[in-house]
């Protein structure tokens, strides 16, 4: 299929682009490079533009069968202090993208959603039927867009899969790409950078929570496993699959303390850390029931937490060798 990937130079988008082309799809990327990395798009047609640019999008969508939409702002904390940015990028601009898609013949759409649509869950593991009650503007904007997709499916026949990721983590096994956010706020890169001495000691947010070791539990899912799920979602839609939302996680919860131990084992170094209060709005435990994605898509995660940490460690070593410049 011919596919357009918005945000294809970002972390999850770029890994998905690799999986799409490995599966034989013809990929073009639309990325404004506000947070994406040009080298991640090398070897692909890169349209350097904003998703709200209707003229560019109309041309980019010519002959395209499907759109995979990753371009978005994705910091939970920033969304609390600057909600306008999130409403603008993740809702207003994203709706313009949908206008351009509806004006084109493309009728298949895969959306990068998030477990943040659930807010603080009442039961674990979290299934797709759990109440959607986001506790921050980031989650609210992603949920709004899911609703828009559901409505456009009924009204306009735009079939879609919204993939609700849990904690995207790890790096490409060939070492060519991985996580590089500015600023970096995610646990695994910060722990590994602390081990390398290129970042301050890790701050562990909360050590007295209602979890077995007192630290937060999350469901870390390898970014290449996420990429493969997007390819399967696209193929599901191409075979006539109906609009749906699917969780993507391993179903296994890992605590922050367990991540620190695993980071020490893989790096062979100590991870210096101290404790601080929990981050406001951080749920103590989140992990997925991914049975639906497994049955609908035939998807199984292939990377465990050790593989996540070791691919992330290789990437950190490479970044350090490049002085964190791509
Ligand atoms: N954490 C620390 N210290 C840090 C960074 C994180 O202890 O310096 C902890 C957090 O409290 C959390 C866990 O490590 O328990 C993971 O934190 P991340 O910041 O790596 O990821 P989040 O779980 O906060 O965020 C992820 C995705 C978001 C998504 C959110 C849904 O990155 O896109 O899950 O809750 F919205």
mmCIF file with all atom_site columns, N, CA and C in Angstrom, residues 154-212:
data_model
loop_
_atom_site.group_PDB
_atom_site.id
_atom_site.type_symbol
_atom_site.label_atom_id
_atom_site.label_alt_id
_atom_site.label_comp_id
_atom_site.label_asym_id
_atom_site.label_entity_id
_atom_site.label_seq_id
_atom_site.pdbx_PDB_ins_code
_atom_site.Cartn_x
_atom_site.Cartn_y
_atom_site.Cartn_z
_atom_site.occupancy
_atom_site.B_iso_or_equiv
_atom_site.pdbx_formal_charge
_atom_site.auth_seq_id
_atom_site.auth_comp_id
_atom_site.auth_asym_id
_atom_site.auth_atom_id
_atom_site.pdbx_PDB_model_num
ATOM 1   N N  . UNK A 1 154 ? -18.504 6.725  10.985 1.00 0.00 ? 154 UNK A N  1
ATOM 2   C CA . UNK A 1 154 ? -19.941 6.564  10.721 1.00 0.00 ? 154 UNK A CA 1
ATOM 3   C C  . UNK A 1 154 ? -20.370 7.482  9.570  1.00 0.00 ? 154 UNK A C  1
ATOM 4   N N  . UNK A 1 155 ? -19.958 8.745  9.648  1.00 0.00 ? 155 UNK A N  1
ATOM 5   C CA . UNK A 1 155 ? -20.480 9.736  8.697  1.00 0.00 ? 155 UNK A CA 1
ATOM 6   C C  . UNK A 1 155 ? -19.798 9.669  7.337  1.00 0.00 ? 155 UNK A C  1
ATOM 7   N N  . UNK A 1 156 ? -18.502 9.360  7.327  1.00 0.00 ? 156 UNK A N  1
ATOM 8   C CA . UNK A 1 156 ? -17.736 9.505  6.073  1.00 0.00 ? 156 UNK A CA 1
ATOM 9   C C  . UNK A 1 156 ? -17.027 8.231  5.631  1.00 0.00 ? 156 UNK A C  1
ATOM 10  N N  . UNK A 1 157 ? -17.206 7.144  6.384  1.00 0.00 ? 157 UNK A N  1
ATOM 11  C CA . UNK A 1 157 ? -16.573 5.890  5.963  1.00 0.00 ? 157 UNK A CA 1
ATOM 12  C C  . UNK A 1 157 ? -15.058 5.887  6.094  1.00 0.00 ? 157 UNK A C  1
ATOM 13  N N  . UNK A 1 158 ? -14.523 6.773  6.935  1.00 0.00 ? 158 UNK A N  1
ATOM 14  C CA . UNK A 1 158 ? -13.066 6.762  7.192  1.00 0.00 ? 158 UNK A CA 1
ATOM 15  C C  . UNK A 1 158 ? -12.814 5.736  8.298  1.00 0.00 ? 158 UNK A C  1
ATOM 16  N N  . UNK A 1 159 ? -12.354 4.538  7.907  1.00 0.00 ? 159 UNK A N  1
ATOM 17  C CA . UNK A 1 159 ? -12.154 3.498  8.931  1.00 0.00 ? 159 UNK A CA 1
ATOM 18  C C  . UNK A 1 159 ? -10.814 3.676  9.600  1.00 0.00 ? 159 UNK A C  1
ATOM 19  N N  . UNK A 1 160 ? -10.783 3.433  10.925 1.00 0.00 ? 160 UNK A N  1
ATOM 20  C CA . UNK A 1 160 ? -9.547  3.736  11.666 1.00 0.00 ? 160 UNK A CA 1
ATOM 21  C C  . UNK A 1 160 ? -9.313  2.731  12.781 1.00 0.00 ? 160 UNK A C  1
ATOM 22  N N  . UNK A 1 161 ? -8.044  2.635  13.155 1.00 0.00 ? 161 UNK A N  1
ATOM 23  C CA . UNK A 1 161 ? -7.659  1.944  14.398 1.00 0.00 ? 161 UNK A CA 1
ATOM 24  C C  . UNK A 1 161 ? -6.904  2.961  15.240 1.00 0.00 ? 161 UNK A C  1
ATOM 25  N N  . UNK A 1 162 ? -7.368  3.173  16.477 1.00 0.00 ? 162 UNK A N  1
ATOM 26  C CA . UNK A 1 162 ? -6.636  4.010  17.435 1.00 0.00 ? 162 UNK A CA 1
ATOM 27  C C  . UNK A 1 162 ? -5.872  3.079  18.353 1.00 0.00 ? 162 UNK A C  1
ATOM 28  N N  . UNK A 1 163 ? -4.566  3.239  18.383 1.00 0.00 ? 163 UNK A N  1
ATOM 29  C CA . UNK A 1 163 ? -3.712  2.350  19.172 1.00 0.00 ? 163 UNK A CA 1
ATOM 30  C C  . UNK A 1 163 ? -3.285  3.077  20.441 1.00 0.00 ? 163 UNK A C  1
ATOM 31  N N  . UNK A 1 164 ? -3.746  2.549  21.561 1.00 0.00 ? 164 UNK A N  1
ATOM 32  C CA . UNK A 1 164 ? -3.474  3.203  22.857 1.00 0.00 ? 164 UNK A CA 1
ATOM 33  C C  . UNK A 1 164 ? -2.217  2.589  23.447 1.00 0.00 ? 164 UNK A C  1
ATOM 34  N N  . UNK A 1 165 ? -1.096  3.297  23.256 1.00 0.00 ? 165 UNK A N  1
ATOM 35  C CA . UNK A 1 165 ? 0.167   2.758  23.760 1.00 0.00 ? 165 UNK A CA 1
ATOM 36  C C  . UNK A 1 165 ? 0.263   2.936  25.262 1.00 0.00 ? 165 UNK A C  1
ATOM 37  N N  . UNK A 1 166 ? 0.885   1.957  25.887 1.00 0.00 ? 166 UNK A N  1
ATOM 38  C CA . UNK A 1 166 ? 1.312   2.140  27.266 1.00 0.00 ? 166 UNK A CA 1
ATOM 39  C C  . UNK A 1 166 ? 2.702   2.798  27.196 1.00 0.00 ? 166 UNK A C  1
ATOM 40  N N  . UNK A 1 167 ? 3.743   2.354  27.892 1.00 0.00 ? 167 UNK A N  1
ATOM 41  C CA . UNK A 1 167 ? 4.988   3.135  27.882 1.00 0.00 ? 167 UNK A CA 1
ATOM 42  C C  . UNK A 1 167 ? 5.930   2.681  26.767 1.00 0.00 ? 167 UNK A C  1
ATOM 43  N N  . UNK A 1 168 ? 5.965   3.455  25.684 1.00 0.00 ? 168 UNK A N  1
ATOM 44  C CA . UNK A 1 168 ? 6.880   3.158  24.577 1.00 0.00 ? 168 UNK A CA 1
ATOM 45  C C  . UNK A 1 168 ? 8.313   3.241  25.097 1.00 0.00 ? 168 UNK A C  1
ATOM 46  N N  . UNK A 1 169 ? 9.117   2.240  24.754 1.00 0.00 ? 169 UNK A N  1
ATOM 47  C CA . UNK A 1 169 ? 10.481  2.205  25.313 1.00 0.00 ? 169 UNK A CA 1
ATOM 48  C C  . UNK A 1 169 ? 11.385  1.397  24.402 1.00 0.00 ? 169 UNK A C  1
ATOM 49  N N  . UNK A 1 170 ? 12.706  1.476  24.669 1.00 0.00 ? 170 UNK A N  1
ATOM 50  C CA . UNK A 1 170 ? 13.682  0.714  23.892 1.00 0.00 ? 170 UNK A CA 1
ATOM 51  C C  . UNK A 1 170 ? 14.099  1.457  22.634 1.00 0.00 ? 170 UNK A C  1
ATOM 52  N N  . UNK A 1 171 ? 14.935  0.787  21.854 1.00 0.00 ? 171 UNK A N  1
ATOM 53  C CA . UNK A 1 171 ? 15.486  1.400  20.646 1.00 0.00 ? 171 UNK A CA 1
ATOM 54  C C  . UNK A 1 171 ? 15.572  0.343  19.565 1.00 0.00 ? 171 UNK A C  1
ATOM 55  N N  . UNK A 1 172 ? 15.829  0.800  18.318 1.00 0.00 ? 172 UNK A N  1
ATOM 56  C CA . UNK A 1 172 ? 15.896  -0.168 17.214 1.00 0.00 ? 172 UNK A CA 1
ATOM 57  C C  . UNK A 1 172 ? 17.030  -1.160 17.480 1.00 0.00 ? 172 UNK A C  1
ATOM 58  N N  . UNK A 1 173 ? 16.769  -2.465 17.282 1.00 0.00 ? 173 UNK A N  1
ATOM 59  C CA . UNK A 1 173 ? 17.808  -3.459 17.573 1.00 0.00 ? 173 UNK A CA 1
ATOM 60  C C  . UNK A 1 173 ? 19.082  -3.265 16.746 1.00 0.00 ? 173 UNK A C  1
ATOM 61  N N  . UNK A 1 174 ? 18.980  -2.596 15.568 1.00 0.00 ? 174 UNK A N  1
ATOM 62  C CA . UNK A 1 174 ? 20.209  -2.383 14.781 1.00 0.00 ? 174 UNK A CA 1
ATOM 63  C C  . UNK A 1 174 ? 20.988  -1.147 15.236 1.00 0.00 ? 174 UNK A C  1
ATOM 64  N N  . UNK A 1 175 ? 20.508  -0.483 16.274 1.00 0.00 ? 175 UNK A N  1
ATOM 65  C CA . UNK A 1 175 ? 21.236  0.664  16.843 1.00 0.00 ? 175 UNK A CA 1
ATOM 66  C C  . UNK A 1 175 ? 21.095  1.957  16.057 1.00 0.00 ? 175 UNK A C  1
ATOM 67  N N  . UNK A 1 176 ? 20.256  1.959  15.015 1.00 0.00 ? 176 UNK A N  1
ATOM 68  C CA . UNK A 1 176 ? 20.196  3.150  14.151 1.00 0.00 ? 176 UNK A CA 1
ATOM 69  C C  . UNK A 1 176 ? 19.324  4.266  14.708 1.00 0.00 ? 176 UNK A C  1
ATOM 70  N N  . UNK A 1 177 ? 18.428  3.956  15.625 1.00 0.00 ? 177 UNK A N  1
ATOM 71  C CA . UNK A 1 177 ? 17.561  5.017  16.160 1.00 0.00 ? 177 UNK A CA 1
ATOM 72  C C  . UNK A 1 177 ? 16.990  4.608  17.510 1.00 0.00 ? 177 UNK A C  1
ATOM 73  N N  . UNK A 1 178 ? 16.557  5.621  18.236 1.00 0.00 ? 178 UNK A N  1
ATOM 74  C CA . UNK A 1 178 ? 16.009  5.371  19.565 1.00 0.00 ? 178 UNK A CA 1
ATOM 75  C C  . UNK A 1 178 ? 15.411  6.651  20.110 1.00 0.00 ? 178 UNK A C  1
ATOM 76  N N  . UNK A 1 179 ? 15.286  6.677  21.412 1.00 0.00 ? 179 UNK A N  1
ATOM 77  C CA . UNK A 1 179 ? 14.597  7.796  22.059 1.00 0.00 ? 179 UNK A CA 1
ATOM 78  C C  . UNK A 1 179 ? 15.540  8.988  22.177 1.00 0.00 ? 179 UNK A C  1
ATOM 79  N N  . UNK A 1 180 ? 15.092  10.147 21.721 1.00 0.00 ? 180 UNK A N  1
ATOM 80  C CA . UNK A 1 180 ? 15.893  11.373 21.860 1.00 0.00 ? 180 UNK A CA 1
ATOM 81  C C  . UNK A 1 180 ? 14.943  12.557 21.953 1.00 0.00 ? 180 UNK A C  1
ATOM 82  N N  . UNK A 1 181 ? 14.510  12.843 23.172 1.00 0.00 ? 181 UNK A N  1
ATOM 83  C CA . UNK A 1 181 ? 13.595  13.960 23.406 1.00 0.00 ? 181 UNK A CA 1
ATOM 84  C C  . UNK A 1 181 ? 14.360  15.113 24.030 1.00 0.00 ? 181 UNK A C  1
ATOM 85  N N  . UNK A 1 182 ? 13.931  16.329 23.703 1.00 0.00 ? 182 UNK A N  1
ATOM 86  C CA . UNK A 1 182 ? 14.518  17.502 24.344 1.00 0.00 ? 182 UNK A CA 1
ATOM 87  C C  . UNK A 1 182 ? 13.393  18.345 24.930 1.00 0.00 ? 182 UNK A C  1
ATOM 88  N N  . UNK A 1 183 ? 13.240  18.458 26.221 1.00 0.00 ? 183 UNK A N  1
ATOM 89  C CA . UNK A 1 183 ? 14.045  17.786 27.233 1.00 0.00 ? 183 UNK A CA 1
ATOM 90  C C  . UNK A 1 183 ? 13.635  16.311 27.345 1.00 0.00 ? 183 UNK A C  1
ATOM 91  N N  . UNK A 1 184 ? 14.531  15.494 27.893 1.00 0.00 ? 184 UNK A N  1
ATOM 92  C CA . UNK A 1 184 ? 14.178  14.095 28.153 1.00 0.00 ? 184 UNK A CA 1
ATOM 93  C C  . UNK A 1 184 ? 13.470  14.023 29.502 1.00 0.00 ? 184 UNK A C  1
ATOM 94  N N  . UNK A 1 185 ? 12.321  13.371 29.531 1.00 0.00 ? 185 UNK A N  1
ATOM 95  C CA . UNK A 1 185 ? 11.586  13.255 30.796 1.00 0.00 ? 185 UNK A CA 1
ATOM 96  C C  . UNK A 1 185 ? 11.303  11.796 31.131 1.00 0.00 ? 185 UNK A C  1
ATOM 97  N N  . UNK A 1 186 ? 11.626  10.876 30.214 1.00 0.00 ? 186 UNK A N  1
ATOM 98  C CA . UNK A 1 186 ? 11.210  9.480  30.387 1.00 0.00 ? 186 UNK A CA 1
ATOM 99  C C  . UNK A 1 186 ? 12.205  8.685  31.220 1.00 0.00 ? 186 UNK A C  1
ATOM 100 N N  . UNK A 1 187 ? 11.644  7.730  31.940 1.00 0.00 ? 187 UNK A N  1
ATOM 101 C CA . UNK A 1 187 ? 12.417  7.016  32.956 1.00 0.00 ? 187 UNK A CA 1
ATOM 102 C C  . UNK A 1 187 ? 13.649  6.296  32.399 1.00 0.00 ? 187 UNK A C  1
ATOM 103 N N  . UNK A 1 188 ? 13.463  5.480  31.366 1.00 0.00 ? 188 UNK A N  1
ATOM 104 C CA . UNK A 1 188 ? 14.569  4.598  30.950 1.00 0.00 ? 188 UNK A CA 1
ATOM 105 C C  . UNK A 1 188 ? 15.761  5.400  30.435 1.00 0.00 ? 188 UNK A C  1
ATOM 106 N N  . UNK A 1 189 ? 15.590  6.359  29.503 1.00 0.00 ? 189 UNK A N  1
ATOM 107 C CA . UNK A 1 189 ? 16.772  7.130  29.099 1.00 0.00 ? 189 UNK A CA 1
ATOM 108 C C  . UNK A 1 189 ? 17.410  7.882  30.261 1.00 0.00 ? 189 UNK A C  1
ATOM 109 N N  . UNK A 1 190 ? 16.580  8.427  31.162 1.00 0.00 ? 190 UNK A N  1
ATOM 110 C CA . UNK A 1 190 ? 17.159  9.187  32.291 1.00 0.00 ? 190 UNK A CA 1
ATOM 111 C C  . UNK A 1 190 ? 17.953  8.261  33.213 1.00 0.00 ? 190 UNK A C  1
ATOM 112 N N  . UNK A 1 191 ? 17.460  7.039  33.438 1.00 0.00 ? 191 UNK A N  1
ATOM 113 C CA . UNK A 1 191 ? 18.194  6.091  34.295 1.00 0.00 ? 191 UNK A CA 1
ATOM 114 C C  . UNK A 1 191 ? 19.520  5.705  33.643 1.00 0.00 ? 191 UNK A C  1
ATOM 115 N N  . UNK A 1 192 ? 19.494  5.432  32.336 1.00 0.00 ? 192 UNK A N  1
ATOM 116 C CA . UNK A 1 192 ? 20.719  5.004  31.642 1.00 0.00 ? 192 UNK A CA 1
ATOM 117 C C  . UNK A 1 192 ? 21.714  6.168  31.543 1.00 0.00 ? 192 UNK A C  1
ATOM 118 N N  . UNK A 1 193 ? 21.201  7.369  31.320 1.00 0.00 ? 193 UNK A N  1
ATOM 119 C CA . UNK A 1 193 ? 22.102  8.530  31.253 1.00 0.00 ? 193 UNK A CA 1
ATOM 120 C C  . UNK A 1 193 ? 22.705  8.826  32.625 1.00 0.00 ? 193 UNK A C  1
ATOM 121 N N  . UNK A 1 194 ? 21.923  8.579  33.680 1.00 0.00 ? 194 UNK A N  1
ATOM 122 C CA . UNK A 1 194 ? 22.478  8.748  35.037 1.00 0.00 ? 194 UNK A CA 1
ATOM 123 C C  . UNK A 1 194 ? 23.591  7.721  35.262 1.00 0.00 ? 194 UNK A C  1
ATOM 124 N N  . UNK A 1 195 ? 23.391  6.487  34.778 1.00 0.00 ? 195 UNK A N  1
ATOM 125 C CA . UNK A 1 195 ? 24.429  5.452  34.917 1.00 0.00 ? 195 UNK A CA 1
ATOM 126 C C  . UNK A 1 195 ? 25.701  5.864  34.181 1.00 0.00 ? 195 UNK A C  1
ATOM 127 N N  . UNK A 1 196 ? 25.531  6.510  33.036 1.00 0.00 ? 196 UNK A N  1
ATOM 128 C CA . UNK A 1 196 ? 26.688  6.948  32.241 1.00 0.00 ? 196 UNK A CA 1
ATOM 129 C C  . UNK A 1 196 ? 27.329  8.213  32.806 1.00 0.00 ? 196 UNK A C  1
ATOM 130 N N  . UNK A 1 197 ? 26.637  8.876  33.710 1.00 0.00 ? 197 UNK A N  1
ATOM 131 C CA . UNK A 1 197 ? 27.152  10.133 34.279 1.00 0.00 ? 197 UNK A CA 1
ATOM 132 C C  . UNK A 1 197 ? 26.944  11.324 33.365 1.00 0.00 ? 197 UNK A C  1
ATOM 133 N N  . UNK A 1 198 ? 26.081  11.187 32.332 1.00 0.00 ? 198 UNK A N  1
ATOM 134 C CA . UNK A 1 198 ? 25.835  12.323 31.434 1.00 0.00 ? 198 UNK A CA 1
ATOM 135 C C  . UNK A 1 198 ? 24.536  13.053 31.786 1.00 0.00 ? 198 UNK A C  1
ATOM 136 N N  . UNK A 1 199 ? 23.835  12.550 32.809 1.00 0.00 ? 199 UNK A N  1
ATOM 137 C CA . UNK A 1 199 ? 22.639  13.238 33.323 1.00 0.00 ? 199 UNK A CA 1
ATOM 138 C C  . UNK A 1 199 ? 22.746  13.198 34.841 1.00 0.00 ? 199 UNK A C  1
ATOM 139 N N  . UNK A 1 200 ? 22.022  14.072 35.518 1.00 0.00 ? 200 UNK A N  1
ATOM 140 C CA . UNK A 1 200 ? 22.065  14.063 36.980 1.00 0.00 ? 200 UNK A CA 1
ATOM 141 C C  . UNK A 1 200 ? 21.541  12.736 37.521 1.00 0.00 ? 200 UNK A C  1
ATOM 142 N N  . UNK A 1 201 ? 21.817  12.433 38.796 1.00 0.00 ? 201 UNK A N  1
ATOM 143 C CA . UNK A 1 201 ? 21.230  11.235 39.395 1.00 0.00 ? 201 UNK A CA 1
ATOM 144 C C  . UNK A 1 201 ? 19.724  11.217 39.160 1.00 0.00 ? 201 UNK A C  1
ATOM 145 N N  . UNK A 1 202 ? 19.208  10.023 38.989 1.00 0.00 ? 202 UNK A N  1
ATOM 146 C CA . UNK A 1 202 ? 17.780  9.853  38.730 1.00 0.00 ? 202 UNK A CA 1
ATOM 147 C C  . UNK A 1 202 ? 16.977  10.283 39.961 1.00 0.00 ? 202 UNK A C  1
ATOM 148 N N  . UNK A 1 203 ? 15.864  10.967 39.714 1.00 0.00 ? 203 UNK A N  1
ATOM 149 C CA . UNK A 1 203 ? 14.903  11.212 40.791 1.00 0.00 ? 203 UNK A CA 1
ATOM 150 C C  . UNK A 1 203 ? 13.787  10.187 40.638 1.00 0.00 ? 203 UNK A C  1
ATOM 151 N N  . UNK A 1 204 ? 13.581  9.389  41.662 1.00 0.00 ? 204 UNK A N  1
ATOM 152 C CA . UNK A 1 204 ? 12.474  8.418  41.630 1.00 0.00 ? 204 UNK A CA 1
ATOM 153 C C  . UNK A 1 204 ? 11.261  9.093  42.262 1.00 0.00 ? 204 UNK A C  1
ATOM 154 N N  . UNK A 1 205 ? 10.213  9.244  41.450 1.00 0.00 ? 205 UNK A N  1
ATOM 155 C CA . UNK A 1 205 ? 9.026   9.963  41.924 1.00 0.00 ? 205 UNK A CA 1
ATOM 156 C C  . UNK A 1 205 ? 8.116   9.011  42.695 1.00 0.00 ? 205 UNK A C  1
ATOM 157 N N  . UNK A 1 206 ? 8.249   9.025  43.997 1.00 0.00 ? 206 UNK A N  1
ATOM 158 C CA . UNK A 1 206 ? 7.369   8.219  44.849 1.00 0.00 ? 206 UNK A CA 1
ATOM 159 C C  . UNK A 1 206 ? 8.002   6.896  45.231 1.00 0.00 ? 206 UNK A C  1
ATOM 160 N N  . UNK A 1 207 ? 8.148   6.654  46.541 1.00 0.00 ? 207 UNK A N  1
ATOM 161 C CA . UNK A 1 207 ? 8.647   5.336  46.993 1.00 0.00 ? 207 UNK A CA 1
ATOM 162 C C  . UNK A 1 207 ? 7.798   4.773  48.121 1.00 0.00 ? 207 UNK A C  1
ATOM 163 N N  . UNK A 1 208 ? 6.625   5.399  48.289 1.00 0.00 ? 208 UNK A N  1
ATOM 164 C CA . UNK A 1 208 ? 5.741   4.980  49.369 1.00 0.00 ? 208 UNK A CA 1
ATOM 165 C C  . UNK A 1 208 ? 4.319   4.782  48.853 1.00 0.00 ? 208 UNK A C  1
ATOM 166 N N  . UNK A 1 209 ? 4.246   4.335  47.603 1.00 0.00 ? 209 UNK A N  1
ATOM 167 C CA . UNK A 1 209 ? 2.932   4.191  46.971 1.00 0.00 ? 209 UNK A CA 1
ATOM 168 C C  . UNK A 1 209 ? 2.349   2.819  47.294 1.00 0.00 ? 209 UNK A C  1
ATOM 169 N N  . UNK A 1 210 ? 1.108   2.656  46.961 1.00 0.00 ? 210 UNK A N  1
ATOM 170 C CA . UNK A 1 210 ? 0.440   1.385  47.245 1.00 0.00 ? 210 UNK A CA 1
ATOM 171 C C  . UNK A 1 210 ? 0.766   0.359  46.148 1.00 0.00 ? 210 UNK A C  1
ATOM 172 N N  . UNK A 1 211 ? 2.063   0.002  46.050 1.00 0.00 ? 211 UNK A N  1
ATOM 173 C CA . UNK A 1 211 ? 2.546   -1.009 45.094 1.00 0.00 ? 211 UNK A CA 1
ATOM 174 C C  . UNK A 1 211 ? 3.514   -1.904 45.870 1.00 0.00 ? 211 UNK A C  1
ATOM 175 N N  . UNK A 1 212 ? 3.860   -3.097 45.355 1.00 0.00 ? 212 UNK A N  1
ATOM 176 C CA . UNK A 1 212 ? 4.680   -4.019 46.156 1.00 0.00 ? 212 UNK A CA 1
ATOM 177 C C  . UNK A 1 212 ? 5.988   -3.409 46.668 1.00 0.00 ? 212 UNK A C  1
#
